[in-house]
Amino acid sequence: MALRLLRVSVRAPIRSHQPMLQTLFVKDFAIVGEAEIGFAQGLTVITGETGAGKSLLVDCLLLLSGQRTDAGVVRHGCERAELIAEFDLADAPAASAWLREEAFDDDDACTLRRVIRAEGASRAWINGRPATLAQMQALAERLIEIHGQHEHQALLEKRHQLALLDAFGGHAALLQPLATLAERWRALDARVRALHGEHDHAERIALLAHQVEELDRHALEPAEIAALDERYKRLSNVGQLIQGTHALAELFDGDGEFTLLRLTHRAQSELARLAHSDPQLAAIGEVLAAASAQLDEANAALTCYRDALDLDPDKLAEAEAQIGKLHELSRKHRRPVTELKSHAQTLRDELDSLRGAGETLVKLERERGGVAVDYSKAAAALSVARQSAAARLSSGVGALMAELGMSGGSFQAAIEPNEKNTPDAHGNERVEFLVAANPGQPARALRKVASGGELSRIGLAIEVAALGREDASADAVATMVFDEVDTGIGGAVAEVVGQKLRRLGKHRQVLCVTHLAQVAAQGHQHLRMAKSHDDKTTHTRVESLDGNARRDEIARMLGGIEITQATLAHAASMLKSVKP
């Protein structure tokens, strides 16, 4: 079956100053052939018959939010599936700041793209730049929130409940310093425990003292090592040097008739005689005189060098032993010989630290105590804020439960002490959501509520109270998606659910996949997924409904094999009764 969606653009009557999902492009995804859908602010309801593909739009947004997937989502016979979502980031400081920090920024635009190939590979882009799924998820958290059956299950976890309470109370400014203090305390505590003698340092101190003393005696600076190598080379070749310099001395000024100095002096005399006949030769004589002087200087230096040479085996053995010791230390410490001197200082610092552990321990314990005091003050401030937020959340959700058909039921965000007795990044307490769905029943942990319908309604009440407060902060995520969270309810309760979602739509962009006419009637916009057949394939399209088309869809959702005039009148009445 192929899915063919038309581009749908709807204009919302509600002015938005929040980031908003503008378009969603889907190609070769599951049963989708190609689709481009435009969205607007307010409550957009998505309806259609079973199997029409209503929840596929939610699946696309989940994948663009960094959810992992497999090749099974690629349309049969296609090479890859492609998903693109465009968001408007005007007045969205949190998302814009994240894009700048991660170098993904592109004015006020934000485009998320995901490609899943048939062989299983997946790639993602943010504003045209390659991105990881973790980056996609981090950005999506600042753009969109998706609520469905999976999120109801997450709501049963204490950790998620605590995070929800803190989000409801706006505790981010209190949590950040608390986490910093807890991390600092843990680091100091680890150092204190190490110095308290979890390990015996006496053996380590003795070893370090020996190593430092040995390195101080034998390790050399790089320049000293170069000088030692030069001395060793000279001492190991002193016999050859003595013989060679003696031969050079004979060449310079020996007993023979043709030594360099005698020949030079003879040439000088001959040039001086010839210069009487031609003065131009005087210049050559000057050059030869300079050469003769340099030969005399070289001969004198050679004689001095030769006289200083000493064929001393003891000095050679001493140099060999010193070089051997350096290489031994190099192997022992696994350092080049040129780094032994600096390594000695590193070991000395560790030795001084261990020897001064008592003083260091007192300092660390004092610092740890100060951090603990600061943590206690910060945790106490958070505890007060959580108590206030828990009371407000309990009251708000309890009132909504009554409106959602659980009259007489109760809800309590119970604050429990943290079992840990050390600073914790999440504070000194935990939260357990307790509910009683009917009058006279004892409050039980939400995770122990058996009825799926009750859980669905309680979950929606919590979401509306916590995420849909009219006084919610301006930087809250503005695009919210509800995937059939109205499952298990109907009648007047369903109408109340629709009213709550519509109220959210006045302050947020809300997308809701629903099968209830009472919810669909509350939408600011209405999209319908419709199937059609020909001889070979089944096509699905998305339609923007208004007027009689919307009335007819509401009538279809009300049920019955035959749509009567009474059903149409009822549908029209439902649409007319919706409050602005």
Coordinates of C-alpha atoms in Angstrom, one line a residue:
M1 CA 0.0 0.0 0.0
A2 CA 1.4 3.4 -0.9
L3 CA 0.7 6.5 1.0
R4 CA 0.3 9.8 -0.9
L5 CA -0.1 12.9 1.2
L6 CA -0.9 16.3 -0.2
R7 CA 0.8 19.5 1.1
V8 CA -1.5 21.1 3.6
S9 CA -1.0 24.6 4.9
V10 CA -3.3 26.0 7.6
R11 CA -3.3 29.5 9.2
A12 CA -3.9 29.7 12.9
P13 CA -5.8 32.5 14.4
I14 CA -3.6 32.5 17.5
R15 CA -0.4 34.6 17.6
S16 CA 2.7 32.7 18.7
H17 CA 5.9 33.9 20.2
Q18 CA 7.3 30.4 20.6
P19 CA 9.3 28.0 18.4
M20 CA 6.8 26.2 16.2
L21 CA 6.8 23.2 13.9
Q22 CA 6.1 24.6 10.4
T23 CA 6.4 21.7 8.0
L24 CA 7.1 18.0 8.0
F25 CA 8.4 16.3 4.8
V26 CA 8.2 12.5 4.6
K27 CA 9.4 10.3 1.7
D28 CA 9.3 6.5 1.4
F29 CA 8.7 6.0 5.2
A30 CA 6.7 2.9 6.1
I31 CA 3.6 3.1 3.8
V32 CA 4.2 6.8 3.0
G33 CA 5.3 7.6 -0.6
E34 CA 5.9 11.3 -0.3
A35 CA 4.3 13.9 1.9
E36 CA 4.8 17.5 2.9
I37 CA 2.5 18.9 5.6
G38 CA 2.2 22.4 6.9
F39 CA 1.3 23.0 10.6
A40 CA 0.3 26.1 12.5
Q41 CA -0.3 27.3 16.1
G42 CA -3.2 26.2 18.2
L43 CA -4.6 22.7 18.6
T44 CA -4.4 20.6 15.5
V45 CA -6.4 17.4 15.6
I46 CA -5.5 14.5 13.3
T47 CA -8.2 11.9 12.7
G48 CA -8.9 9.1 10.3
E49 CA -10.1 5.5 10.1
T50 CA -8.1 2.8 11.7
G51 CA -5.0 1.9 9.5
A52 CA -5.0 5.3 7.7
G53 CA -1.6 6.2 9.1
K54 CA -2.5 8.8 11.8
S55 CA 0.3 7.8 14.2
L56 CA 3.0 7.7 11.4
L57 CA 3.3 11.5 11.7
V58 CA 4.2 11.0 15.4
D59 CA 6.7 8.2 14.5
C60 CA 8.4 10.6 12.1
L61 CA 8.8 13.3 14.8
L62 CA 10.2 10.7 17.2
L63 CA 12.9 9.7 14.7
L64 CA 13.7 13.4 14.1
S65 CA 14.0 13.7 17.9
G66 CA 16.9 11.2 17.9
Q67 CA 15.0 7.9 18.5
R68 CA 16.8 4.8 17.2
T69 CA 15.3 2.7 14.5
D70 CA 16.0 0.0 12.0
A71 CA 15.6 -0.6 8.3
G72 CA 12.1 -1.9 8.7
V73 CA 10.8 1.7 8.5
V74 CA 11.9 2.1 4.9
R75 CA 9.1 1.7 2.4
H76 CA 9.2 -1.7 0.7
G77 CA 11.2 -1.6 -2.5
C78 CA 12.8 1.7 -1.8
E79 CA 16.5 2.5 -1.0
R80 CA 16.0 4.9 1.8
A81 CA 13.5 6.8 3.9
E82 CA 13.9 10.6 4.3
L83 CA 12.3 12.8 7.0
I84 CA 12.6 16.6 7.3
A85 CA 11.1 19.0 9.9
E86 CA 11.3 22.8 9.8
F87 CA 10.9 24.9 12.9
D88 CA 10.6 28.7 13.4
L89 CA 13.0 29.8 16.1
A90 CA 11.8 33.3 16.6
D91 CA 12.0 34.2 20.3
A92 CA 13.4 30.7 21.2
P93 CA 16.5 31.5 23.2
A94 CA 17.2 28.0 24.6
A95 CA 17.1 26.3 21.2
S96 CA 19.0 29.2 19.5
A97 CA 21.7 29.2 22.2
W98 CA 22.2 25.5 21.8
L99 CA 22.6 25.8 18.1
R100 CA 25.2 28.6 18.5
E101 CA 27.1 26.5 21.1
E102 CA 27.2 23.5 18.8
A103 CA 27.9 25.6 15.7
F104 CA 24.6 24.6 14.0
D105 CA 23.1 28.1 14.0
D106 CA 21.5 29.5 10.8
D107 CA 19.6 32.7 11.7
D108 CA 16.2 31.9 13.1
A109 CA 15.7 28.8 11.1
C110 CA 16.0 25.2 12.2
T111 CA 15.8 22.2 9.9
L112 CA 16.1 18.6 11.2
R113 CA 16.8 15.9 8.6
R114 CA 17.1 12.1 9.0
V115 CA 17.8 9.5 6.3
I116 CA 17.4 5.7 7.0
R117 CA 18.8 3.4 4.4
A118 CA 17.3 0.0 3.5
E119 CA 20.5 -1.8 4.7
G120 CA 20.1 -0.3 8.2
A121 CA 22.5 2.7 8.1
S122 CA 21.2 6.1 9.4
R123 CA 22.4 9.6 9.1
A124 CA 21.2 12.9 10.5
W125 CA 21.6 16.6 9.8
I126 CA 20.9 19.9 11.6
N127 CA 20.6 22.9 9.4
G128 CA 22.4 21.0 6.7
R129 CA 25.4 20.0 8.9
P130 CA 26.0 16.3 9.9
A131 CA 24.9 15.6 13.5
T132 CA 24.8 12.7 15.9
L133 CA 21.5 11.2 17.3
A134 CA 22.5 12.5 20.7
Q135 CA 22.7 16.0 19.2
M136 CA 19.4 15.6 17.5
Q137 CA 17.9 14.5 20.8
A138 CA 19.4 17.4 22.7
L139 CA 18.0 19.9 20.3
A140 CA 14.6 18.2 20.0
E141 CA 14.2 18.5 23.8
R142 CA 14.2 22.3 23.3
L143 CA 11.7 22.2 20.5
I144 CA 9.1 19.5 20.9
E145 CA 7.6 17.1 23.5
I146 CA 5.8 13.9 22.5
H147 CA 3.3 12.3 24.8
G148 CA 2.0 8.8 24.2
Q149 CA 1.8 5.3 25.7
H150 CA 5.6 5.2 26.2
E151 CA 5.6 8.4 28.1
H152 CA 2.8 7.1 30.4
Q153 CA 5.1 4.2 31.3
A154 CA 8.0 6.6 32.0
L155 CA 5.6 8.5 34.3
L156 CA 5.6 5.5 36.6
E157 CA 9.3 5.9 37.4
K158 CA 10.3 7.9 40.5
R159 CA 13.2 9.5 38.7
H160 CA 10.8 10.8 36.0
Q161 CA 8.3 12.0 38.6
L162 CA 11.0 14.0 40.5
A163 CA 12.1 15.6 37.2
L164 CA 8.5 16.4 36.4
L165 CA 7.9 18.1 39.8
D166 CA 11.1 20.1 39.4
A167 CA 10.0 21.2 35.9
F168 CA 6.6 22.1 37.2
G169 CA 8.1 24.2 40.0
G170 CA 10.8 25.8 37.8
H171 CA 13.7 24.6 40.0
A172 CA 16.5 24.7 37.4
A173 CA 18.1 27.6 39.1
L174 CA 18.2 25.7 42.4
L175 CA 19.3 22.4 41.0
Q176 CA 22.4 23.6 39.1
P177 CA 24.4 24.9 42.1
L178 CA 23.3 21.8 44.0
A179 CA 24.7 19.5 41.4
T180 CA 28.0 21.5 41.4
L181 CA 28.3 21.3 45.2
A182 CA 27.5 17.5 45.2
E183 CA 30.2 16.8 42.6
R184 CA 32.8 19.0 44.5
W185 CA 32.0 17.1 47.7
R186 CA 32.4 13.7 46.1
A187 CA 35.8 14.7 44.7
L188 CA 37.0 16.0 48.1
D189 CA 35.7 13.0 49.9
A190 CA 37.6 10.7 47.5
R191 CA 40.8 12.5 48.3
V192 CA 40.2 12.4 52.0
R193 CA 39.5 8.7 52.0
A194 CA 42.7 8.1 50.0
L195 CA 44.8 10.0 52.6
H196 CA 43.0 8.4 55.5
G197 CA 45.0 5.3 54.9
E198 CA 42.8 3.0 52.8
H199 CA 46.3 2.0 51.5
D200 CA 49.6 1.8 53.5
H201 CA 51.7 4.6 52.1
A202 CA 54.9 3.7 54.1
E203 CA 56.2 1.4 51.4
R204 CA 55.4 4.0 48.7
I205 CA 57.3 6.7 50.7
A206 CA 60.4 4.5 51.1
L207 CA 60.4 3.6 47.4
L208 CA 60.0 7.2 46.4
A209 CA 62.8 8.4 48.7
H210 CA 65.2 5.8 47.2
Q211 CA 64.2 6.7 43.7
V212 CA 64.6 10.4 44.2
E213 CA 68.0 10.0 45.9
E214 CA 69.2 7.7 43.1
L215 CA 68.0 10.1 40.4
D216 CA 69.5 13.1 42.1
R217 CA 72.9 11.4 42.1
H218 CA 72.9 10.2 38.5
A219 CA 70.3 12.0 36.4
L220 CA 71.7 14.8 34.2
E221 CA 70.3 17.8 32.4
P222 CA 70.1 17.4 28.6
A223 CA 73.1 19.6 28.1
E224 CA 75.2 17.6 30.6
I225 CA 74.2 14.4 28.8
A226 CA 75.5 15.9 25.5
A227 CA 78.8 16.8 27.2
L228 CA 79.1 13.3 28.7
D229 CA 78.6 11.7 25.3
E230 CA 81.3 14.0 23.8
R231 CA 83.8 13.2 26.6
Y232 CA 83.2 9.5 26.2
K233 CA 83.7 9.6 22.5
R234 CA 87.0 11.4 22.9
L235 CA 88.3 9.1 25.7
S236 CA 87.3 5.9 23.8
N237 CA 89.3 7.2 20.7
V238 CA 92.3 8.9 22.5
G239 CA 95.0 6.5 21.1
Q240 CA 93.8 7.2 17.5
L241 CA 93.7 10.9 18.3
I242 CA 97.3 10.9 19.7
Q243 CA 98.7 9.1 16.6
G244 CA 96.8 11.3 14.2
T245 CA 97.8 14.6 15.8
H246 CA 101.5 13.5 15.9
A247 CA 101.4 12.8 12.2
L248 CA 99.8 16.3 11.6
A249 CA 102.5 17.9 13.7
E250 CA 105.2 16.3 11.4
L251 CA 103.3 17.6 8.4
F252 CA 103.2 21.1 9.8
D253 CA 106.7 21.5 11.1
G254 CA 108.6 18.3 11.3
D255 CA 112.2 17.3 10.5
G256 CA 111.6 16.9 6.8
E257 CA 112.5 19.4 4.1
F258 CA 109.0 19.8 2.7
T259 CA 106.9 20.7 5.8
L260 CA 104.0 23.2 5.4
L261 CA 105.7 25.9 7.4
R262 CA 109.1 25.6 5.6
L263 CA 107.5 25.6 2.1
T264 CA 105.3 28.6 3.1
H265 CA 108.4 30.6 4.3
R266 CA 110.4 29.7 1.2
A267 CA 107.5 30.9 -1.0
Q268 CA 107.3 34.2 0.9
S269 CA 111.0 34.8 0.3
E270 CA 110.8 34.1 -3.4
L271 CA 107.7 36.4 -3.8
A272 CA 109.6 39.2 -2.0
R273 CA 112.5 38.9 -4.4
L274 CA 110.2 38.9 -7.5
A275 CA 108.3 41.9 -6.1
H276 CA 111.4 44.1 -6.6
S277 CA 110.9 43.5 -10.3
D278 CA 107.1 43.8 -10.4
P279 CA 105.3 45.5 -7.4
Q280 CA 102.0 43.8 -8.4
L281 CA 103.3 40.6 -6.8
A282 CA 103.3 42.4 -3.4
A283 CA 99.6 41.7 -3.0
I284 CA 100.1 38.0 -3.4
G285 CA 102.8 38.2 -0.9
E286 CA 100.4 39.7 1.7
V287 CA 98.0 36.8 1.1
L288 CA 100.7 34.3 1.6
A289 CA 101.9 36.1 4.7
A290 CA 98.4 35.8 6.2
A291 CA 98.2 32.1 5.3
S292 CA 101.6 31.6 7.0
A293 CA 100.3 33.3 10.1
Q294 CA 97.2 31.0 10.2
L295 CA 99.4 27.9 9.7
D296 CA 101.5 29.0 12.6
E297 CA 98.4 29.5 14.7
A298 CA 97.0 26.1 13.7
N299 CA 100.3 24.4 14.5
A300 CA 100.3 25.9 18.0
A301 CA 96.7 24.9 18.7
L302 CA 97.4 21.4 17.4
T303 CA 100.5 21.1 19.7
C304 CA 98.4 22.3 22.7
Y305 CA 95.6 19.8 21.9
R306 CA 98.1 16.9 21.5
D307 CA 99.9 17.7 24.8
A308 CA 96.5 17.7 26.6
L309 CA 95.5 14.3 25.4
D310 CA 95.7 11.7 28.2
L311 CA 95.5 8.0 27.6
D312 CA 93.7 7.3 31.0
P313 CA 91.7 4.0 31.2
D314 CA 90.2 5.0 34.5
K315 CA 88.5 8.1 33.1
L316 CA 87.2 6.0 30.2
A317 CA 85.8 3.4 32.6
E318 CA 84.2 6.2 34.7
A319 CA 82.4 7.7 31.6
E320 CA 81.2 4.2 30.5
A321 CA 79.8 3.5 34.0
Q322 CA 78.0 6.8 34.1
I323 CA 76.4 6.3 30.7
G324 CA 75.5 2.7 31.7
K325 CA 73.8 4.0 34.9
L326 CA 71.7 6.5 32.9
H327 CA 70.5 3.8 30.5
E328 CA 69.7 1.5 33.5
L329 CA 67.6 4.3 35.1
S330 CA 65.9 5.0 31.8
R331 CA 64.7 1.4 31.6
K332 CA 63.7 1.3 35.2
H333 CA 61.5 4.5 35.0
R334 CA 60.5 4.0 31.4
R335 CA 61.7 7.4 30.5
P336 CA 64.3 8.7 28.0
V337 CA 67.6 9.6 29.7
T338 CA 66.9 13.3 28.8
E339 CA 63.7 13.2 30.9
L340 CA 65.1 11.6 34.1
K341 CA 65.9 14.9 35.7
S342 CA 62.3 16.2 35.3
H343 CA 60.9 12.8 36.4
A344 CA 62.9 13.1 39.6
Q345 CA 61.0 16.4 40.4
T346 CA 57.7 14.7 39.7
L347 CA 58.5 11.9 42.2
R348 CA 59.8 14.5 44.7
D349 CA 56.4 16.3 44.5
E350 CA 54.6 13.1 45.2
L351 CA 56.9 12.3 48.1
D352 CA 56.4 15.7 49.6
S353 CA 52.7 15.3 49.2
L354 CA 52.7 11.9 51.0
R355 CA 55.0 13.2 53.8
G356 CA 52.7 16.2 54.2
A357 CA 49.5 14.1 54.1
G358 CA 48.5 15.0 57.6
E359 CA 48.5 18.7 56.9
T360 CA 46.8 18.1 53.6
L361 CA 44.2 15.9 55.2
V362 CA 43.2 18.6 57.7
K363 CA 42.9 21.1 54.9
L364 CA 40.8 18.8 52.7
E365 CA 38.5 17.8 55.6
R366 CA 37.9 21.5 56.4
E367 CA 37.1 22.2 52.7
R368 CA 34.8 19.2 52.5
G369 CA 33.0 20.4 55.6
G370 CA 32.5 23.8 54.1
V371 CA 31.1 22.3 50.9
A372 CA 28.7 20.2 53.0
V373 CA 27.4 23.2 54.8
D374 CA 26.8 25.1 51.5
Y375 CA 25.1 22.0 50.1
S376 CA 22.8 21.7 53.1
K377 CA 21.7 25.3 52.6
A378 CA 21.1 24.8 48.9
A379 CA 19.3 21.5 49.4
A380 CA 17.1 23.1 52.1
A381 CA 16.1 25.9 49.8
L382 CA 15.2 23.3 47.1
S383 CA 13.2 21.2 49.7
V384 CA 11.1 24.2 50.5
A385 CA 10.4 24.9 46.9
R386 CA 9.6 21.3 46.2
Q387 CA 7.1 21.2 49.1
S388 CA 5.3 24.2 47.7
A389 CA 5.4 22.8 44.1
A390 CA 4.1 19.4 45.3
A391 CA 1.2 21.0 47.1
R392 CA 0.3 23.0 43.9
L393 CA 0.7 20.0 41.6
S394 CA -1.4 17.8 43.9
S395 CA -4.2 20.3 44.0
G396 CA -4.1 20.9 40.3
V397 CA -4.1 17.3 39.3
G398 CA -6.7 16.4 41.9
A399 CA -9.1 19.0 40.4
L400 CA -8.4 17.8 36.9
M401 CA -9.1 14.2 37.9
A402 CA -12.6 15.2 39.0
E403 CA -13.1 16.9 35.7
L404 CA -11.9 13.8 33.9
G405 CA -14.5 11.5 35.4
M406 CA -12.7 10.4 38.6
S407 CA -14.8 12.4 41.0
G408 CA -13.8 11.7 44.6
G409 CA -10.4 10.5 43.6
S410 CA -7.2 12.1 44.9
F411 CA -3.7 12.7 43.8
Q412 CA -0.6 13.4 46.0
A413 CA 3.0 14.2 45.1
A414 CA 4.4 12.7 48.2
I415 CA 7.9 13.9 49.3
E416 CA 10.1 11.2 50.6
P417 CA 13.5 11.5 52.2
N418 CA 16.5 10.5 50.2
E419 CA 18.0 7.2 51.5
K420 CA 21.5 8.5 50.8
N421 CA 23.2 10.3 53.6
T422 CA 25.7 12.1 51.4
P423 CA 25.2 15.1 49.1
D424 CA 23.3 14.1 46.0
A425 CA 22.9 16.1 42.8
H426 CA 19.1 15.6 43.0
G427 CA 18.7 16.9 46.5
N428 CA 17.6 15.5 49.9
E429 CA 14.3 14.0 48.8
R430 CA 12.5 11.8 46.2
V431 CA 9.0 12.0 45.0
E432 CA 6.3 9.3 44.7
F433 CA 3.0 10.0 43.0
L434 CA 0.1 8.5 44.9
V435 CA -3.4 8.2 43.6
A436 CA -6.8 7.0 44.7
A437 CA -9.0 6.7 41.6
N438 CA -12.3 6.3 43.5
P439 CA -13.7 7.6 46.8
G440 CA -12.9 5.6 49.9
Q441 CA -9.9 3.9 48.3
P442 CA -6.5 4.3 49.9
A443 CA -3.9 6.2 47.9
R444 CA -1.5 3.9 46.1
A445 CA 1.7 4.4 44.2
L446 CA 0.9 5.4 40.6
R447 CA 3.1 2.5 39.4
K448 CA 0.6 0.1 41.1
V449 CA -2.5 1.4 39.4
A450 CA -3.7 -1.5 37.4
S451 CA -6.3 0.1 35.1
G452 CA -5.0 1.3 31.8
G453 CA -7.9 3.7 31.4
E454 CA -7.2 5.2 34.8
L455 CA -3.5 5.5 34.1
S456 CA -4.3 7.3 30.8
R457 CA -6.6 9.8 32.4
I458 CA -4.3 10.4 35.4
G459 CA -1.3 10.8 33.0
L460 CA -3.2 13.4 31.0
A461 CA -4.2 15.3 34.1
I462 CA -0.6 15.4 35.2
E463 CA 0.6 16.5 31.8
V464 CA -2.0 19.2 31.6
A465 CA -1.3 20.5 35.1
A466 CA 2.5 20.3 34.8
L467 CA 3.1 21.2 31.2
G468 CA 0.1 23.3 30.3
R469 CA 0.0 25.8 33.1
E470 CA -1.0 29.2 31.8
D471 CA 1.8 30.7 33.9
A472 CA 4.4 28.4 32.4
S473 CA 7.8 30.0 31.7
A474 CA 8.3 31.7 28.4
D475 CA 11.1 29.4 27.4
A476 CA 9.0 26.2 27.8
V477 CA 8.9 23.9 24.8
A478 CA 6.0 25.1 22.7
T479 CA 5.2 22.2 20.4
M480 CA 3.5 19.3 22.1
V481 CA 2.3 16.1 20.5
F482 CA -0.3 13.8 22.0
D483 CA -0.7 10.4 20.4
E484 CA -4.1 9.0 21.4
V485 CA -3.7 9.9 25.1
D486 CA -7.5 9.9 25.2
T487 CA -7.6 6.1 24.9
G488 CA -10.1 4.5 27.3
I489 CA -12.4 7.5 27.8
G490 CA -15.5 8.8 26.2
G491 CA -18.7 10.9 26.6
A492 CA -18.5 14.0 28.8
V493 CA -15.0 13.1 30.0
A494 CA -13.8 13.0 26.4
E495 CA -15.2 16.5 25.9
V496 CA -13.3 17.8 29.0
V497 CA -10.1 16.2 27.6
G498 CA -10.7 18.1 24.4
Q499 CA -11.3 21.3 26.3
K500 CA -8.0 20.9 28.2
L501 CA -6.1 20.3 25.0
R502 CA -7.7 23.3 23.3
R503 CA -6.7 25.4 26.3
L504 CA -3.1 24.2 25.9
G505 CA -3.4 25.2 22.2
K506 CA -4.0 28.8 23.2
H507 CA -0.5 29.0 24.6
R508 CA 1.3 26.2 22.8
Q509 CA 1.3 24.5 19.4
V510 CA -0.5 21.2 20.1
L511 CA -0.8 18.2 17.7
C512 CA -3.3 15.5 18.8
V513 CA -3.9 12.1 17.2
T514 CA -7.4 11.2 18.3
H515 CA -10.3 8.8 17.6
L516 CA -12.8 10.7 19.7
A517 CA -15.3 13.1 18.2
Q518 CA -15.5 15.1 21.4
V519 CA -11.7 15.8 21.2
A520 CA -11.6 16.4 17.5
A521 CA -14.4 19.0 17.7
Q522 CA -12.2 21.1 20.0
G523 CA -9.4 21.6 17.4
H524 CA -8.4 25.0 16.0
Q525 CA -7.5 23.0 12.9
H526 CA -8.5 19.6 11.7
L527 CA -6.5 17.2 9.5
R528 CA -7.9 13.9 8.3
M529 CA -6.0 10.9 7.0
A530 CA -8.1 9.3 4.3
K531 CA -7.6 6.2 2.2
S532 CA -8.7 5.6 -1.3
H533 CA -8.3 2.5 -3.6
D534 CA -7.8 1.8 -7.2
D535 CA -7.2 -1.5 -9.0
K536 CA -3.5 -1.8 -7.9
T537 CA -2.8 0.3 -4.9
T538 CA -4.2 2.0 -1.9
H539 CA -3.6 5.7 -1.5
T540 CA -3.7 7.8 1.6
R541 CA -4.0 11.5 1.7
V542 CA -4.2 14.2 4.3
E543 CA -6.9 16.8 4.1
S544 CA -7.5 20.0 5.8
L545 CA -11.1 20.1 6.9
D546 CA -13.5 23.0 7.6
G547 CA -17.2 23.7 7.2
N548 CA -19.3 20.8 6.1
A549 CA -16.3 18.5 5.5
R550 CA -15.3 18.8 9.2
R551 CA -18.9 18.3 10.3
D552 CA -19.1 15.1 8.2
E553 CA -15.8 13.8 9.8
I554 CA -17.1 14.5 13.3
A555 CA -20.3 12.7 12.4
R556 CA -18.3 9.7 11.1
M557 CA -16.4 9.6 14.4
L558 CA -19.7 9.6 16.4
G559 CA -20.3 6.2 14.9
G560 CA -23.0 4.2 13.3
I561 CA -23.3 2.3 10.0
E562 CA -25.4 5.0 8.5
I563 CA -24.8 8.7 9.0
T564 CA -28.2 10.2 9.7
Q565 CA -29.4 13.8 9.7
A566 CA -29.6 13.5 13.5
T567 CA -25.9 12.5 13.6
L568 CA -24.9 15.4 11.3
A569 CA -27.0 17.8 13.5
H570 CA -25.2 16.5 16.6
A571 CA -21.8 17.0 14.9
A572 CA -22.7 20.5 13.9
S573 CA -23.9 21.2 17.4
M574 CA -20.7 20.0 18.9
L575 CA -18.6 22.3 16.6
K576 CA -20.9 25.2 17.3
S577 CA -20.7 24.8 21.1
V578 CA -16.8 24.9 21.2
K579 CA -15.7 27.9 23.1
P580 CA -13.2 30.3 21.3

